XYZ file of C-alpha atoms in Angstrom:
696
model
C 185.907 85.091 145.686
C 186.776 88.594 146.808
C 184.471 90.474 149.129
C 183.467 92.876 146.345
C 182.384 89.939 144.195
C 180.099 88.363 146.805
C 176.439 87.910 145.899
C 174.277 89.909 148.306
C 170.525 89.610 148.748
C 168.073 92.451 149.432
C 164.305 92.653 149.802
C 162.319 95.254 147.865
C 158.894 96.866 147.993
C 156.583 98.499 145.418
C 157.837 96.690 142.296
C 154.782 96.847 140.039
C 155.113 94.306 137.268
C 157.385 91.871 135.444
C 158.232 94.524 132.822
C 159.216 96.906 135.607
C 161.376 94.094 137.034
C 163.282 93.859 133.739
C 163.757 97.639 133.653
C 164.928 97.667 137.280
C 167.350 94.802 136.625
C 168.860 96.714 133.676
C 169.184 99.872 135.826
C 170.931 97.904 138.595
C 173.383 96.354 136.139
C 174.217 99.865 134.908
C 175.396 100.974 138.387
C 179.169 101.647 138.338
C 180.328 99.028 140.874
C 177.747 96.339 140.140
C 179.111 93.294 138.301
C 175.769 91.527 137.957
C 172.195 91.914 139.213
C 169.120 89.708 139.257
C 165.552 90.650 140.199
C 163.219 88.005 141.639
C 159.857 89.683 141.017
C 157.781 86.878 142.558
C 159.683 86.899 145.848
C 160.344 90.680 145.814
C 164.095 90.156 146.175
C 167.202 91.320 144.312
C 170.642 89.731 144.133
C 173.642 92.011 143.655
C 177.169 90.908 142.743
C 179.524 93.789 143.424
C 179.005 96.932 145.468
C 175.943 99.201 145.650
C 174.452 101.265 148.434
C 170.765 101.095 149.297
C 170.461 104.722 148.154
C 171.888 103.793 144.724
C 169.560 100.803 144.399
C 166.530 102.904 145.343
C 167.560 105.588 142.851
C 167.750 102.892 140.147
C 164.169 101.982 141.030
C 162.869 105.521 141.482
C 160.674 105.122 138.373
C 158.522 102.703 140.428
C 159.174 104.169 143.914
C 161.080 100.985 144.853
C 162.272 100.675 148.452
C 165.199 98.407 149.392
C 166.044 96.795 152.724
C 168.533 94.191 153.917
C 167.417 90.573 153.480
C 167.966 89.882 157.203
C 165.205 92.370 158.093
C 162.335 89.911 158.194
C 159.760 92.348 159.505
C 158.568 95.270 157.474
C 155.952 97.832 158.329
C 152.828 96.860 156.446
C 151.333 99.706 154.488
C 147.687 99.853 153.502
C 147.097 99.589 149.755
C 145.131 102.853 149.857
C 147.877 104.680 151.786
C 150.739 103.835 149.426
C 152.530 107.045 148.381
C 152.635 106.047 144.722
C 148.808 106.114 144.703
C 148.550 109.724 145.936
C 149.172 111.231 142.495
C 146.344 109.050 141.133
C 143.940 110.369 143.776
C 144.877 113.976 142.998
C 144.577 113.422 139.227
C 141.203 111.685 139.681
C 139.832 114.598 141.734
C 141.027 117.093 139.074
C 139.368 115.029 136.307
C 136.066 114.970 138.224
C 136.237 118.761 138.731
C 137.077 119.223 135.023
C 134.107 117.039 134.032
C 131.801 119.202 136.154
C 133.281 122.352 134.567
C 132.839 120.933 131.057
C 129.140 120.321 131.759
C 128.632 123.804 133.196
C 130.975 125.867 130.984
C 130.982 123.696 127.861
C 133.504 121.170 126.533
C 135.403 123.792 124.513
C 136.023 126.060 127.506
C 139.673 126.555 128.439
C 139.257 125.694 132.177
C 138.232 122.011 131.730
C 141.001 121.621 129.143
C 143.601 123.022 131.557
C 142.229 120.670 134.258
C 142.603 117.621 131.997
C 146.151 118.696 131.076
C 147.114 119.048 134.759
C 145.571 115.620 135.519
C 147.523 114.054 132.645
C 150.810 115.548 133.879
C 150.272 114.629 137.561
C 148.855 111.156 136.945
C 151.150 110.195 134.070
C 154.471 111.835 134.968
C 156.379 108.594 135.763
C 154.624 106.827 132.859
C 155.786 109.458 130.355
C 159.387 109.485 131.640
C 159.672 105.715 131.132
C 157.667 105.808 127.896
C 159.872 108.472 126.280
C 163.060 106.620 127.285
C 161.711 103.439 125.732
C 160.577 105.290 122.607
C 164.099 106.628 122.067
C 165.379 103.023 122.307
C 162.514 101.781 120.048
C 161.423 99.525 122.913
C 157.659 98.982 122.695
C 156.349 97.908 126.091
C 153.136 98.920 127.851
C 154.636 102.240 129.039
C 155.596 103.158 125.463
C 152.177 102.229 124.061
C 150.350 104.180 126.766
C 152.566 107.246 126.270
C 151.866 107.243 122.502
C 148.138 106.706 123.094
C 147.782 109.557 125.610
C 149.873 112.025 123.587
C 147.961 111.029 120.458
C 144.645 111.638 122.235
C 145.826 115.109 123.270
C 146.992 115.948 119.731
C 143.588 115.104 118.225
C 141.830 117.113 120.963
C 140.538 114.210 123.109
C 141.635 115.800 126.398
C 138.984 114.116 128.523
C 139.776 110.683 127.079
C 143.539 111.206 127.565
C 143.121 112.173 131.230
C 140.750 109.262 131.895
C 143.166 106.784 130.305
C 146.058 108.034 132.465
C 144.025 107.433 135.622
C 142.728 104.039 134.479
C 146.270 102.938 133.573
C 147.512 103.983 137.032
C 144.676 101.946 138.564
C 145.664 98.979 136.374
C 149.286 99.252 137.555
C 148.146 99.464 141.179
C 145.952 96.382 140.684
C 148.878 94.427 139.260
C 151.036 95.475 142.211
C 148.229 94.509 144.590
C 147.889 91.108 142.843
C 151.533 90.211 143.395
C 151.428 91.505 146.982
C 148.461 89.235 147.711
C 150.214 86.300 146.062
C 153.352 86.935 148.151
C 151.360 86.870 151.405
C 152.137 83.159 151.756
C 155.832 84.032 152.028
C 155.153 86.886 154.440
C 153.178 84.490 156.646
C 156.082 82.029 156.627
C 158.510 84.811 157.506
C 156.332 85.778 160.463
C 156.222 82.205 161.799
C 159.470 82.322 163.788
C 159.942 85.031 166.449
C 162.728 87.572 165.974
C 163.905 87.287 169.595
C 164.544 84.488 172.080
C 165.358 84.097 175.783
C 168.970 82.871 175.878
C 171.137 81.639 178.733
C 174.787 82.453 178.062
C 177.535 82.431 180.700
C 174.900 81.736 183.414
C 173.064 84.925 182.438
C 169.578 84.974 180.920
C 168.864 87.682 178.359
C 166.486 88.349 175.468
C 168.478 88.405 172.237
C 167.793 89.044 168.563
C 167.980 85.780 166.604
C 170.770 87.221 164.450
C 172.990 87.412 167.568
C 172.328 83.855 168.790
C 175.202 81.390 168.366
C 175.335 77.616 167.973
C 175.620 76.103 171.453
C 173.596 78.795 173.236
C 170.872 77.548 175.583
C 167.407 78.753 174.565
C 164.628 78.783 177.168
C 161.181 78.215 175.679
C 158.275 78.867 178.011
C 154.785 77.346 177.579
C 152.736 79.172 174.943
C 155.846 80.645 173.299
C 157.222 79.921 169.843
C 160.612 78.304 169.322
C 162.932 80.868 167.732
C 165.823 78.612 166.618
C 166.412 74.990 165.612
C 167.917 72.926 168.401
C 167.982 69.816 170.626
C 165.988 69.536 173.868
C 168.395 69.164 176.808
C 165.898 69.619 179.644
C 162.137 69.235 180.053
C 159.408 67.726 177.919
C 156.373 69.184 176.198
C 154.033 68.895 173.233
C 155.086 70.986 170.249
C 152.805 72.155 167.457
C 154.875 71.863 164.248
C 152.051 72.760 161.844
C 153.882 75.808 160.499
C 156.878 73.667 159.478
C 155.480 70.266 158.551
C 151.756 70.884 158.085
C 150.966 68.375 160.875
C 147.810 69.326 162.753
C 148.509 67.008 165.729
C 151.109 68.273 168.254
C 154.220 66.102 168.742
C 155.684 65.095 172.113
C 159.267 66.319 172.536
C 161.641 64.948 175.169
C 165.376 65.148 175.911
C 167.517 64.694 172.736
C 164.535 65.376 170.444
C 164.910 68.032 167.740
C 162.720 71.150 167.697
C 162.313 73.645 164.851
C 162.151 77.413 164.715
C 158.546 78.512 164.224
C 156.981 75.604 166.144
C 154.802 76.369 169.191
C 155.557 75.066 172.686
C 152.143 74.187 174.118
C 152.750 72.887 177.657
C 156.060 72.394 179.462
C 159.173 74.502 179.985
C 161.967 73.479 177.613
C 165.671 74.176 177.529
C 167.015 73.814 174.000
C 170.616 73.760 172.806
C 170.803 75.810 169.593
C 172.215 73.756 166.700
C 171.869 76.135 163.729
C 172.335 79.823 162.984
C 169.211 81.774 162.022
C 169.978 81.637 158.285
C 170.380 77.835 158.449
C 167.183 76.951 160.325
C 164.631 74.711 158.657
C 162.095 77.558 158.333
C 164.768 79.785 156.713
C 165.582 77.049 154.209
C 161.889 76.538 153.489
C 161.399 80.272 152.867
C 164.465 80.363 150.598
C 163.315 77.310 148.620
C 159.786 78.652 148.204
C 161.036 82.068 147.073
C 163.369 80.470 144.541
C 160.584 78.160 143.375
C 158.190 81.060 142.884
C 160.758 82.831 140.711
C 161.282 79.803 138.466
C 159.260 80.121 135.276
C 156.705 77.416 134.624
C 156.239 76.154 131.030
C 152.959 78.080 130.704
C 154.678 81.245 131.930
C 157.460 80.795 129.384
C 154.770 80.464 126.711
C 153.019 83.657 127.859
C 156.279 85.627 127.944
C 157.189 84.408 124.451
C 153.692 85.164 123.193
C 153.842 88.696 124.650
C 157.074 89.347 122.713
C 155.188 88.904 119.427
C 151.785 90.079 120.644
C 152.774 93.677 121.431
C 154.576 94.394 118.104
C 151.658 92.752 116.247
C 149.207 95.090 118.015
C 151.379 98.105 117.064
C 151.235 97.033 113.407
C 147.454 96.521 113.613
C 147.068 99.970 115.224
C 149.062 101.621 112.403
C 146.933 99.818 109.812
C 143.726 100.906 111.574
C 144.962 104.519 111.539
C 145.969 104.521 107.855
C 143.889 102.105 105.745
C 140.328 103.508 106.317
C 141.313 107.180 105.698
C 143.597 106.413 102.730
C 141.598 103.698 100.978
C 138.016 103.974 102.285
C 137.594 107.765 102.657
C 137.304 107.397 106.420
C 137.677 110.264 108.862
C 141.278 110.801 109.941
C 140.159 111.920 113.397
C 137.924 108.903 113.904
C 140.452 106.290 112.745
C 143.414 107.906 114.479
C 141.329 107.660 117.639
C 140.480 103.980 116.928
C 144.164 103.241 116.278
C 145.165 104.809 119.595
C 142.557 102.638 121.329
C 144.068 99.554 119.644
C 147.482 100.567 121.025
C 146.041 100.438 124.527
C 144.774 96.920 123.855
C 148.430 96.077 123.258
C 149.143 96.465 127.000
C 149.496 92.802 128.069
C 149.078 93.405 131.838
C 146.447 90.747 132.537
C 148.133 88.255 130.217
C 151.569 88.751 131.769
C 150.360 88.198 135.356
C 147.975 85.346 134.428
C 150.579 82.672 135.213
C 152.922 84.073 137.924
C 150.088 85.095 140.268
C 148.656 81.562 140.096
C 152.073 79.876 140.503
C 153.166 82.091 143.415
C 149.835 81.585 145.199
C 149.830 77.797 144.721
C 153.439 77.243 145.831
C 152.889 79.452 148.894
C 149.698 77.580 149.795
C 151.506 74.229 149.436
C 154.318 75.427 151.735
C 151.785 76.259 154.454
C 150.356 72.748 154.080
C 153.803 71.189 154.583
C 154.548 70.495 150.904
C 157.653 72.086 149.363
C 157.350 72.374 145.573
C 160.690 73.430 144.144
C 159.484 75.311 141.064
C 156.545 76.075 138.810
C 157.723 73.426 136.338
C 157.266 70.699 138.982
C 153.904 72.120 140.025
C 152.666 71.886 136.432
C 154.296 68.492 135.826
C 152.437 66.957 138.784
C 149.119 67.540 137.011
C 150.187 65.173 134.202
C 151.274 62.273 136.437
C 149.424 59.030 135.671
C 151.714 56.554 137.484
C 153.264 56.743 140.960
C 155.986 54.330 142.082
C 156.397 53.854 145.838
C 159.330 52.621 147.848
C 158.060 50.253 150.568
C 160.062 50.641 153.775
C 159.525 54.026 155.382
C 157.182 55.185 152.624
C 154.212 52.822 152.504
C 155.218 51.208 155.797
C 156.322 52.659 159.130
C 159.848 51.303 158.632
C 159.808 49.744 162.122
C 159.098 45.961 162.368
C 156.474 45.065 164.960
C 155.189 41.777 166.387
C 151.726 41.071 164.923
C 150.984 37.471 166.008
C 152.155 35.103 168.768
C 151.019 31.441 168.993
C 150.290 30.425 171.682
C 149.978 33.437 173.987
C 152.531 32.404 176.613
C 154.251 35.172 178.589
C 156.750 32.793 180.230
C 158.054 31.619 176.841
C 158.014 35.207 175.513
C 160.220 36.314 178.449
C 162.792 33.635 177.532
C 162.588 34.532 173.829
C 163.155 38.236 174.616
C 166.058 37.381 176.954
C 167.672 35.378 174.153
C 167.098 38.118 171.562
C 168.538 40.713 173.945
C 171.983 39.634 172.787
C 171.125 40.062 169.080
C 171.493 43.192 166.936
C 168.932 42.098 164.317
C 165.946 44.458 163.587
C 163.532 41.544 164.149
C 165.056 40.996 167.587
C 164.286 44.618 168.422
C 160.621 43.984 167.494
C 160.404 41.130 170.033
C 162.065 43.249 172.730
C 159.586 46.093 172.090
C 156.710 43.607 172.376
C 158.051 42.309 175.714
C 158.465 45.845 177.034
C 154.932 46.742 175.917
C 153.653 43.725 177.877
C 155.846 44.841 180.829
C 157.709 41.530 180.909
C 160.988 41.642 182.899
C 163.202 39.677 180.524
C 166.365 41.465 181.719
C 166.378 39.346 184.891
C 166.763 36.119 182.872
C 170.370 34.887 182.544
C 171.474 33.566 179.136
C 174.665 31.512 178.899
C 176.640 30.260 175.897
C 174.924 32.761 173.589
C 175.722 32.095 169.941
C 174.584 33.682 166.669
C 173.715 31.285 163.847
C 174.488 33.371 160.739
C 171.453 34.113 158.606
C 169.173 31.834 160.615
C 168.881 32.928 164.259
C 170.522 32.607 167.687
C 170.805 30.055 170.489
C 171.670 30.119 174.184
C 171.261 28.268 177.466
C 168.561 29.275 179.963
C 168.269 27.319 183.236
C 170.427 24.553 181.793
C 168.414 24.046 178.625
C 169.434 25.143 175.104
C 166.895 27.363 173.393
C 166.760 28.469 169.758
C 165.022 31.427 168.131
C 165.149 32.031 164.391
C 163.731 31.263 160.984
C 161.599 28.194 160.131
C 164.597 26.972 158.084
C 166.705 26.813 161.258
C 164.135 24.612 162.979
C 163.734 22.386 159.897
C 167.504 21.831 159.928
C 167.236 20.935 163.598
C 164.709 18.230 162.675
C 161.490 19.874 163.893
C 158.168 19.500 162.087
C 157.137 23.021 161.029
C 153.547 24.137 161.742
C 151.322 24.753 158.670
C 150.263 28.105 160.147
C 153.681 29.424 159.163
C 152.795 29.381 155.458
C 149.535 31.205 156.149
C 151.393 33.946 158.046
C 154.039 34.233 155.316
C 151.320 34.519 152.682
C 150.099 37.581 154.582
C 153.506 39.210 154.090
C 154.760 38.527 157.628
C 158.193 37.310 158.674
C 157.930 34.250 160.939
C 160.310 33.324 163.769
C 160.140 30.204 165.926
C 161.249 29.766 169.555
C 161.810 26.524 171.382
C 164.099 23.940 172.944
C 163.118 20.318 172.480
C 159.865 21.472 170.893
C 158.497 24.618 169.220
C 157.077 26.738 172.045
C 156.238 29.976 170.165
C 155.407 31.032 166.621
C 156.131 34.780 166.351
C 155.064 36.778 163.289
C 156.690 40.159 162.628
C 155.682 42.711 160.003
C 156.483 46.251 159.005
C 153.068 47.877 159.536
C 151.466 50.005 156.831
C 151.239 53.710 157.533
C 147.773 54.534 158.924
C 146.513 56.458 155.875
C 148.061 54.334 153.093
C 144.889 52.456 152.116
C 142.773 55.638 151.899
C 145.492 57.514 149.994
C 145.947 54.746 147.418
C 142.186 54.452 147.002
C 142.000 58.200 146.316
C 144.875 58.012 143.816
C 143.201 55.101 142.008
C 139.984 57.148 141.826
C 142.074 59.862 140.136
C 142.987 57.271 137.453
C 146.582 57.070 138.707
C 148.352 53.701 138.680
C 150.203 52.851 141.908
C 153.259 50.581 141.850
C 155.428 49.378 144.722
C 159.147 48.867 144.103
C 160.697 46.838 146.924
C 163.765 44.765 147.694
C 161.610 42.354 149.738
C 160.725 38.881 148.540
C 157.836 38.368 146.134
C 155.460 36.809 148.688
C 155.875 39.647 151.208
C 155.651 42.312 148.499
C 152.460 40.868 146.992
C 150.838 40.534 150.424
C 151.525 44.184 151.270
C 150.369 45.197 147.798
C 147.029 43.444 148.340
C 146.535 44.978 151.793
C 147.398 48.471 150.596
C 145.422 48.335 147.345
C 148.337 48.865 144.937
C 147.874 48.415 141.198
C 151.010 46.263 140.920
C 154.113 45.169 142.834
C 157.718 44.663 141.720
C 159.801 42.751 144.302
C 163.374 41.463 144.817
C 164.757 44.735 143.407
C 168.186 46.300 143.800
C 168.499 50.135 143.527
C 169.627 49.847 139.894
C 166.573 47.663 139.162
C 164.274 50.421 140.475
C 166.068 52.922 138.249
C 165.618 50.735 135.160
C 161.914 50.165 135.917
C 161.332 53.928 136.237
C 163.066 54.462 132.883
C 160.869 51.828 131.245
C 157.662 53.319 132.676
C 158.700 56.788 131.444
C 158.606 55.575 127.853
C 154.801 55.415 127.963
C 153.698 57.263 131.107
C 154.325 60.343 133.235
C 155.753 58.772 136.379
C 156.459 60.065 139.880
C 158.670 58.263 142.377
C 158.206 58.655 146.116
C 160.875 57.520 148.553
C 163.052 58.593 151.457
C 165.290 60.854 149.368
C 168.504 58.866 150.084
C 168.352 55.155 149.189
C 166.066 55.815 146.245
C 167.998 58.820 144.917
C 168.689 57.321 141.438
C 165.010 56.449 140.890
C 163.885 59.804 142.314
C 166.186 61.620 139.898
C 165.079 59.532 136.897
C 161.330 60.009 137.472
C 159.423 62.916 135.914
C 158.860 64.091 139.489
C 160.641 62.908 142.626
C 158.693 63.107 145.893
C 160.741 62.839 149.094
C 159.334 61.891 152.474
C 160.516 64.955 154.325
C 161.279 63.551 157.768
C 160.367 66.863 159.418
C 162.527 68.952 157.158
C 165.769 66.995 156.870
C 168.377 68.634 154.658
C 168.448 65.557 152.407
C 164.726 65.738 151.669
C 164.915 69.467 150.964
C 167.792 69.046 148.533
C 167.092 65.706 146.838
C 163.591 65.746 145.404
C 161.462 68.024 143.257
C 158.724 67.978 145.904
C 159.176 67.252 149.628
C 156.381 66.097 151.962
C 157.615 67.682 155.171
C 155.574 65.634 157.658
C 155.952 62.207 155.984
C 152.182 62.418 155.483
C 151.072 60.521 152.376
C 147.736 62.398 152.397
C 149.739 65.331 151.007
C 150.316 63.341 147.812
C 146.751 63.498 146.393
C 146.506 67.074 147.763
C 149.582 68.073 145.720
C 148.187 66.503 142.555
C 144.800 68.183 143.091
C 146.532 71.532 143.668
C 148.604 71.023 140.515
C 145.562 70.207 138.376
C 143.617 73.145 139.815
C 146.566 75.511 139.237
C 146.907 74.427 135.619
C 143.159 74.900 135.124
C 143.327 78.387 136.662
C 146.297 79.323 134.444
C 144.479 78.153 131.308
C 141.354 80.064 132.361
C 143.450 83.197 132.973
C 145.241 83.007 129.623
C 142.054 82.277 127.656
C 140.111 85.038 129.386
C 142.924 87.585 128.962
C 143.174 86.882 125.236
C 139.408 86.637 124.743
C 138.696 90.035 126.287
C 141.424 91.576 124.101
C 139.924 89.948 121.015
C 136.435 91.238 121.855
C 137.851 94.757 122.317
C 139.666 94.508 118.965
C 136.457 93.435 117.215
C 134.806 96.664 118.445
C 137.096 98.470 115.981
C 135.096 97.114 113.020
C 131.905 99.094 113.794
C 134.039 101.929 115.214
C 132.777 101.427 118.785
C 136.153 101.079 120.507
C 137.108 103.962 122.800
C 140.270 104.623 124.786
C 138.587 104.066 128.122
C 136.820 100.875 126.966
C 140.186 99.517 125.741
C 141.817 100.199 129.112
C 138.799 99.081 131.130
C 139.027 95.726 129.346
C 142.600 95.384 130.608
C 141.720 96.469 134.153
C 138.751 94.104 134.249
C 140.891 91.238 132.965
C 143.621 91.983 135.539
C 141.103 92.017 138.370
C 139.393 88.790 137.274
C 142.721 87.004 136.694
C 143.819 88.004 140.210
C 140.587 86.908 141.892
C 140.624 83.641 139.940
C 144.205 82.931 141.065
C 143.360 83.725 144.682
C 140.991 80.714 144.650
C 144.105 78.555 144.941
C 144.589 79.802 148.512
C 141.497 77.800 149.509
C 142.817 74.481 148.130
C 143.466 72.410 151.255
C 144.408 68.898 152.268
C 140.868 67.478 152.338
């Protein structure tokens, strides 16, 4: 791809609404050297293929006072809502209207001075509105700007100067409210962008210097002092400390980091001095990828948003037709007053402005996805957020999902340290995961098994190992091995196996130790599954383990059902079968279970502290491997869908009530617009409730 055809990303400010986004996108595409352009209204970003200067892009967005900056500029000067330049004309127009109202009371409504005041207020407050409205009218494009332009001009033509001026101001307030709504919803992204510092202390060529993150290279040594945030992803090469990773993974408990441990940009160094070797450029850090994924997710249209957009396409033309009928039928067929019904028709046109309806879904989606990201849950699109609310079955992988994924010794009979030392010494020559569990147990008990000499070590394939210690041959392995050797196997073995534990025996001329090993359940599994069951969600475990072990873990965890002895293709087929009757989610590690994750209605990946695989594989990633985030995500999804439905119903209901006021002739221009402003405000406040949904 040539340099001129590269896709460049820019951040923008002041974009008012989704309709303005469409207009801006069309203006950008019309620039001479632009091949293609895309506007991400939710994330306040634009993507340009081709060549365009910032001045050209700002000129294309001059109708909405749009400001453009490079995507790498993470910080932007925050401007108070009340101090925004685009609001100044509204303030001036409002003051002029108030003065004109006072003059109309003192000099009379027919006096020329109040009329001139209203005209000036209309011009100042509605200048940008009229420019856009007239352009749209020429193209026969009926959006909210067109409808408002017709309504205001119509009001002036029938002598309703005061009403026309008031409507201009109220519409400007409505636009400002919509802009404010999206700004509030985007705060979650702004908070994420502020997580990682823009500078870091770097040692390069034996010289320490503070550098901008954009200038830091892979391989540089970053020095992170206590109380400072980590600026780049990297590996600890010196020192140890506790790191608070809440901003990245949602974990509230700090994590101990030592040499060779990975640290993430945006995490907080709480105690020790660390030296970190930078492993990723600033645009490739985990926090950068999270921000990118969340921004893309917020731009993706949810099913309810697609419905609203489609509805608005028919709604606005329908309102225009109704307005024309209101203007014509009563005067022509019912001897109504032309002035009165022209006025009512203009008011109906204002009801056609779908502001509250249009923002009813995106504000809720943007807020919810941003909130989830701060809690350590990456939801890769509004469609997945909505889909999660319909889930009635969740299939779990076992190892690393329900369990820790690390076998541990749970029982030893009898408790004999001398025999355990010999068993650990024998297992020291084995590479089996169960051998590692015995070695960890010996190290925990501080048993010095390394001093024991093992001779004639030999692996017995699939059964265990043997070796000579102090002239005697010892065996450690499965009960089958000892049965083949002619030993009588203890009945306790069956009891341990029934509990889902793997049993190993150790001995020479007799069985000296019975060792039970199990992959321990994650600490919160039982509570999480109980909560999911209370939400009427079936929980199924899909495991490659044997039936006895699978059923034992299923009982301990509280699963609805267990499917064992499964190959990856078996898991895939089971998911497909479940999908025929249920909405199913699959949760796994994002690698081994990839086919099942892809086949499920929603794939949840255990994030492993932000691994690339987890970010790319699943629809939703739990960044801290915390299963408590699972019921939180479903609760958030259900609450979001409820909020969206409330917003849509309320937006339509308030429009319907306003339309019904036409029948007795009570509808006025300012009531029509106030209904839209009120709906916009309530929809915004209702959506903001999603910010308070937390993992509790």
